[in-house]
Amino acid sequence: MASRHLSRSIVLQSLYEWDFYDKKPVLKNIVERDIKDFGPGLEDVDFIWRLIEGIEKHIIELDKIIEKAAPEWPIAQISMIDRNVLRIGLFELLYTVDKEEVPPKVAINEAIELAKTFSGQTSGKFVNGVLGTVYKQLESK
């Protein structure tokens, strides 16, 4: 598994656990444990921390964007996995400063792969639809 893909998987697992417990545990502690358990020897842990810190900081805006892009799906009705995959994809799509580091299409494709790996049969299409909608809006600006 490529280093960045593994990093995103760790971010997803950490966000899922944090979300599952209603954001009560300290996210930093969950991430530290998940890096130790799932990413021993991982070289670029800074990438994980940039995603985690950015998503935690912008979670309210990210959730509003998800609700706007998928109006028939209130955020609470989206599965926890899909909701957190979308948060990761949207954060990379909207807040990554260096678009050469993570081009928009890479952010979308990675999110789709996470959804296919960790969620249900239709999750990849759902994630693609939401992120595709946001990407098209960005392109038209």
Coordinates of C-alpha atoms in Angstrom, one line a residue, residues 65-66 68-73 78 82 85-86 90 93 108-109 111-112 115-116 122-137:
I65 CA -20.5 21.7 2.1
I66 CA -21.4 18.0 2.3
K68 CA -25.1 21.5 0.3
A69 CA -23.7 19.1 -2.3
A70 CA -26.0 16.2 -1.1
P71 CA -29.2 18.0 0.0
E72 CA -31.2 14.8 0.2
W73 CA -28.7 13.4 2.7
I78 CA -24.7 9.7 6.0
D82 CA -18.8 7.9 4.1
V85 CA -14.3 9.9 3.7
L86 CA -16.0 13.0 2.3
L90 CA -13.1 17.8 0.7
L93 CA -9.8 19.4 -2.5
I108 CA -11.2 12.6 -5.4
N109 CA -9.9 9.2 -6.6
A111 CA -11.6 9.3 -1.4
I112 CA -13.4 6.9 -3.8
A115 CA -15.1 4.4 0.3
K116 CA -14.9 1.3 -1.8
T122 CA -22.7 2.2 -3.5
S123 CA -20.4 4.4 -1.4
G124 CA -17.8 4.9 -4.1
K125 CA -20.5 6.3 -6.4
F126 CA -21.9 8.5 -3.6
V127 CA -18.5 9.9 -2.7
N128 CA -17.7 10.5 -6.4
G129 CA -21.0 12.3 -6.8
V130 CA -20.6 14.6 -3.9
L131 CA -16.9 15.4 -4.5
G132 CA -17.6 15.7 -8.3
T133 CA -20.3 18.3 -7.6
V134 CA -17.9 20.4 -5.4
Y135 CA -15.1 20.0 -8.0
K136 CA -17.3 21.2 -10.8
Q137 CA -18.3 24.3 -8.7

